[in-house]
PDB file of C-alpha atoms in Angstrom:
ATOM      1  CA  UNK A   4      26.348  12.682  87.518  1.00  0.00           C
ATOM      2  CA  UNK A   5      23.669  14.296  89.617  1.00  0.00           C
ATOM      3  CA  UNK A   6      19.970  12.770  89.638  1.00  0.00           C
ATOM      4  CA  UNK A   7      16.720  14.110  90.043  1.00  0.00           C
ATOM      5  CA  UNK A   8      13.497  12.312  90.763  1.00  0.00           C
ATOM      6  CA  UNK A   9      10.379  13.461  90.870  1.00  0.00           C
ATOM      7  CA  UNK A  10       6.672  12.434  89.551  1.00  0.00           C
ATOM      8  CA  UNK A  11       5.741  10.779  93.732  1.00  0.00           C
ATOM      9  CA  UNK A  12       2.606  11.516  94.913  1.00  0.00           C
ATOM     10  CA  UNK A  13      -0.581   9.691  96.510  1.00  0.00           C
ATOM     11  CA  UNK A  14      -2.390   7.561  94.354  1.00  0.00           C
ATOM     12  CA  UNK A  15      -5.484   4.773  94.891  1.00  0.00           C
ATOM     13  CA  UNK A  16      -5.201   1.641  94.663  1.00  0.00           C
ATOM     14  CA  UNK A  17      -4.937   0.754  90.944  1.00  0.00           C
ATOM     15  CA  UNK A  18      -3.977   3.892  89.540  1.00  0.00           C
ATOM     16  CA  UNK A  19      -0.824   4.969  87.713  1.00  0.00           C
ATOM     17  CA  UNK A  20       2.385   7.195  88.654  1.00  0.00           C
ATOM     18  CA  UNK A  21       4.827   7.904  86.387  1.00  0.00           C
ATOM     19  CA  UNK A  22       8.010   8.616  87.955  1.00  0.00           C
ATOM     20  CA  UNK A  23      11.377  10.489  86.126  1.00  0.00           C
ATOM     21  CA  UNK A  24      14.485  10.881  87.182  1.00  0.00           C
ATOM     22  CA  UNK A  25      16.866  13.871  84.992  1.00  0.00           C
ATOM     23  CA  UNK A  26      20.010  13.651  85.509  1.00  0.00           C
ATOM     24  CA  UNK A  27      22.564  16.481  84.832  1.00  0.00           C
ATOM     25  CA  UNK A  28      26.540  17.080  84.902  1.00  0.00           C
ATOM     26  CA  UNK A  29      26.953  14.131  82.473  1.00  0.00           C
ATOM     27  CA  UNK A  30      25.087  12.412  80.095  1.00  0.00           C
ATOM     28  CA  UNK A  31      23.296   9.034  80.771  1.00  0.00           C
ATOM     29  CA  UNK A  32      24.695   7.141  77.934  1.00  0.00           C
ATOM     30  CA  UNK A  33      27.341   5.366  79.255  1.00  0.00           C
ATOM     31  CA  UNK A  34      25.260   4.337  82.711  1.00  0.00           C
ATOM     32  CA  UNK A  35      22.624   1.616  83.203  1.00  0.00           C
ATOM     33  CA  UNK A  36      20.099   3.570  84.882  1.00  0.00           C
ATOM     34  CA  UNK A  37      17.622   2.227  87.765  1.00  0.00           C
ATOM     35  CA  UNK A  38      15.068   2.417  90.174  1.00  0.00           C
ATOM     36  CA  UNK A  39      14.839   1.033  93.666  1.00  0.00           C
ATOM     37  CA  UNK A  40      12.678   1.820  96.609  1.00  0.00           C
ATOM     38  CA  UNK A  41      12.635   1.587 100.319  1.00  0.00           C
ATOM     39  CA  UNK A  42       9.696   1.157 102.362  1.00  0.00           C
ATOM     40  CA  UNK A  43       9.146   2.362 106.087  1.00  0.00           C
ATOM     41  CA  UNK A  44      11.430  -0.014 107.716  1.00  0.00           C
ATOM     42  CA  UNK A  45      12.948  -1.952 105.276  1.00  0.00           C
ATOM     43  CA  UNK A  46      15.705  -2.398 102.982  1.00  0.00           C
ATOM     44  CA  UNK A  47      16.310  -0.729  99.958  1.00  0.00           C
ATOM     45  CA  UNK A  48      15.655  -3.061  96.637  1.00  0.00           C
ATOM     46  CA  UNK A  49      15.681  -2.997  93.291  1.00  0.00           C
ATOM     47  CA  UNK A  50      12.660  -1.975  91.160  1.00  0.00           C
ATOM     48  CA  UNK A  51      13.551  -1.988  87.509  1.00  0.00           C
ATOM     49  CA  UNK A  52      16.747  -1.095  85.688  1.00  0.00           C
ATOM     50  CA  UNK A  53      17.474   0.207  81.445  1.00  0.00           C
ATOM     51  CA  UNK A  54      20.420  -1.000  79.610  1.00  0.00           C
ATOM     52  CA  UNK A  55      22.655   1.848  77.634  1.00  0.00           C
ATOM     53  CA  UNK A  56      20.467   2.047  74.764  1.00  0.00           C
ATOM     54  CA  UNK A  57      17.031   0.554  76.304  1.00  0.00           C
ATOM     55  CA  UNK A  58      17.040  -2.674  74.323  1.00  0.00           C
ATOM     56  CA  UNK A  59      17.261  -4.750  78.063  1.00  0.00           C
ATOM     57  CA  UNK A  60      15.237  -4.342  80.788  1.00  0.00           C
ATOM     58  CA  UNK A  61      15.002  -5.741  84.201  1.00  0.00           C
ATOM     59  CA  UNK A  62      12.308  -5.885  86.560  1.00  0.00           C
ATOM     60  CA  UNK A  63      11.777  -7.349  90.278  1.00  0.00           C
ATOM     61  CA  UNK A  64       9.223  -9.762  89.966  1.00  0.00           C
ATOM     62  CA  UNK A  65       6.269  -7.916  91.999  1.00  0.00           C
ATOM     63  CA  UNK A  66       6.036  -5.627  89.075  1.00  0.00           C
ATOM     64  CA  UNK A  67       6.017  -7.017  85.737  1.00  0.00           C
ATOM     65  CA  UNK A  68       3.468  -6.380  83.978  1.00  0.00           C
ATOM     66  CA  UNK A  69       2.715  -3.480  85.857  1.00  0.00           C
ATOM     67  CA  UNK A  70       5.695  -1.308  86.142  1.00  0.00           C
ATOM     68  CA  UNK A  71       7.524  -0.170  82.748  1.00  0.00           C
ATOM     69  CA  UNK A  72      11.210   1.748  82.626  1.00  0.00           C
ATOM     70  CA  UNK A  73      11.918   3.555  79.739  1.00  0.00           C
ATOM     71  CA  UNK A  74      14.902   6.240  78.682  1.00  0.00           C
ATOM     72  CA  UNK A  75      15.881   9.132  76.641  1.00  0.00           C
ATOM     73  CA  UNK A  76      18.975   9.542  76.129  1.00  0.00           C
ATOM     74  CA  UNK A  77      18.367  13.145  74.165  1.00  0.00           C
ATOM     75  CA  UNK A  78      16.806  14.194  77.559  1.00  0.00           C
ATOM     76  CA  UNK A  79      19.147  12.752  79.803  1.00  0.00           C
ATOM     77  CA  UNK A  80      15.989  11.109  81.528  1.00  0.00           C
ATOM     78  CA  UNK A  81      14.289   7.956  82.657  1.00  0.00           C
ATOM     79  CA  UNK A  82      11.020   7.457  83.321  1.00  0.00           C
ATOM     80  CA  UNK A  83       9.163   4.534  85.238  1.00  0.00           C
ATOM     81  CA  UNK A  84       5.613   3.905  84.401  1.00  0.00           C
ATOM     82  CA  UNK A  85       3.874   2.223  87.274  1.00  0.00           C
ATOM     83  CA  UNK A  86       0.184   1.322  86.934  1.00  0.00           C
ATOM     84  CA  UNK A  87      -2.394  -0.834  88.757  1.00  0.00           C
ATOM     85  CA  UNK A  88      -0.383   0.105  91.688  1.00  0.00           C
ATOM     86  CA  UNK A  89      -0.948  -1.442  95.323  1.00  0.00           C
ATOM     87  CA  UNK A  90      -0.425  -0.577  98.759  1.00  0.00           C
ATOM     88  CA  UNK A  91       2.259  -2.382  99.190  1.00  0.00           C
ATOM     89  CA  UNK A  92       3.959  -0.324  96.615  1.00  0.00           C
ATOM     90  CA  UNK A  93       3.885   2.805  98.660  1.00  0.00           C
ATOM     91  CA  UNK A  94       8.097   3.586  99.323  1.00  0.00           C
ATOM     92  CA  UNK A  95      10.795   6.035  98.695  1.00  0.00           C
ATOM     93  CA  UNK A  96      11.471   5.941  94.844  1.00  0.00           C
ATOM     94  CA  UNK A  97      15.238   6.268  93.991  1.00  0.00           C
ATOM     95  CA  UNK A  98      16.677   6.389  90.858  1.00  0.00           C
ATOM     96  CA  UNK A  99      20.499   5.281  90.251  1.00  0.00           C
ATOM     97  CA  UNK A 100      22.764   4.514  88.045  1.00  0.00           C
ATOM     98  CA  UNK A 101      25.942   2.309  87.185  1.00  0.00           C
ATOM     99  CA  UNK A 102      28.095   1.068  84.677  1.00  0.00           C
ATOM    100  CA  UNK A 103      26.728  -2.267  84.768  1.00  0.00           C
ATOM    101  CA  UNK A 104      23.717  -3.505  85.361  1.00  0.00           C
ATOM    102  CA  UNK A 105      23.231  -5.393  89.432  1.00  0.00           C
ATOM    103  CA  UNK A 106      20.286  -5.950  91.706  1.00  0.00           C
ATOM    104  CA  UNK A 107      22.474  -5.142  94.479  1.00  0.00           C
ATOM    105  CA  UNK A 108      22.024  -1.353  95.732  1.00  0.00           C
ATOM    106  CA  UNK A 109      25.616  -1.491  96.789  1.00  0.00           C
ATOM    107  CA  UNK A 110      26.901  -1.888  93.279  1.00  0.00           C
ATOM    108  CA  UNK A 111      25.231   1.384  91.593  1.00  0.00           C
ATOM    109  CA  UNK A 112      27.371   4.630  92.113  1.00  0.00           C
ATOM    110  CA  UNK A 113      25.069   6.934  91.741  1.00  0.00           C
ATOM    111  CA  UNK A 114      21.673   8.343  93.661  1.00  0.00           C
ATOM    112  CA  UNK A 115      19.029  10.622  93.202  1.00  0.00           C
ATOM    113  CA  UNK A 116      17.419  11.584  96.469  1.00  0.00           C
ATOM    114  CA  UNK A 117      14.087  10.087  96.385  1.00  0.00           C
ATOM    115  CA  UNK A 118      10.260  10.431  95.900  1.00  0.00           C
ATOM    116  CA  UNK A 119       7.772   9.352  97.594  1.00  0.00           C
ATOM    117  CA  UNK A 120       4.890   7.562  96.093  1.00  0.00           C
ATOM    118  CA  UNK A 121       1.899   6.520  98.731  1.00  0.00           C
ATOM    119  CA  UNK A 122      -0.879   4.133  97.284  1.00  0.00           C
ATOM    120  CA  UNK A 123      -3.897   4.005  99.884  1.00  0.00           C
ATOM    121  CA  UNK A 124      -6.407   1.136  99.887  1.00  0.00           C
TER     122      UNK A 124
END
């Protein structure tokens, strides 16, 4: 499956993003889909991750509350809803996706190739 983000973009502080991610070549249906960033100079980590049909979700704990993944599966796409964003949420956005779900980046099989969302002060 190929994915597609897009939706990055500078933002102020406390404003909202919403990020999507289409994917194409096969349908999303039978892949936990997720989101993960990667700050200058750090490691990648998980952001948020959707279960098959969207009945679980996952977040890191920096963003609940703020940060919202959704799917549709008729679309093939997945969507992350980020509000009262921070600085320190400014990153590369990827979205992946795997059979199961796993915090671990090493675990999903596939990547989109990133967006960047910058959140000044």
């Amino acid at each position: 499956v190929q994915l597609q983000a897009s939706g990055g973009g500078l933002v102020q502080a406390g404003g909202s993003l919403t990020l999507s991610c289409a994917a194409s070549g096969r349908t999303i249906r039978t892949y936990v889909m997720g989101w993960f960033r990667q700050a200058p100079g750090k490691e990648r980590e998980f952001v948020a991750a959707i279960s098959l049909t969207g009945a679980g979700t996952y977040y890191t704990d920096s963003v609940k509350g703020r940060f919202t993944i959704s799917r549709d599966n008729a679309k093939n796409t997945v969507y992350l809803q980020m509000n009262s964003l921070k600085p320190e949420d400014t990153a590369v956005y990827y979205c992946a996706s795997s059979g199961r779900y796993n915090a671990n980046p090493s675990r999903w099989d596939y990547w989109g190739q990133g967006t960047l969302v910058t959140v000044s002060s």
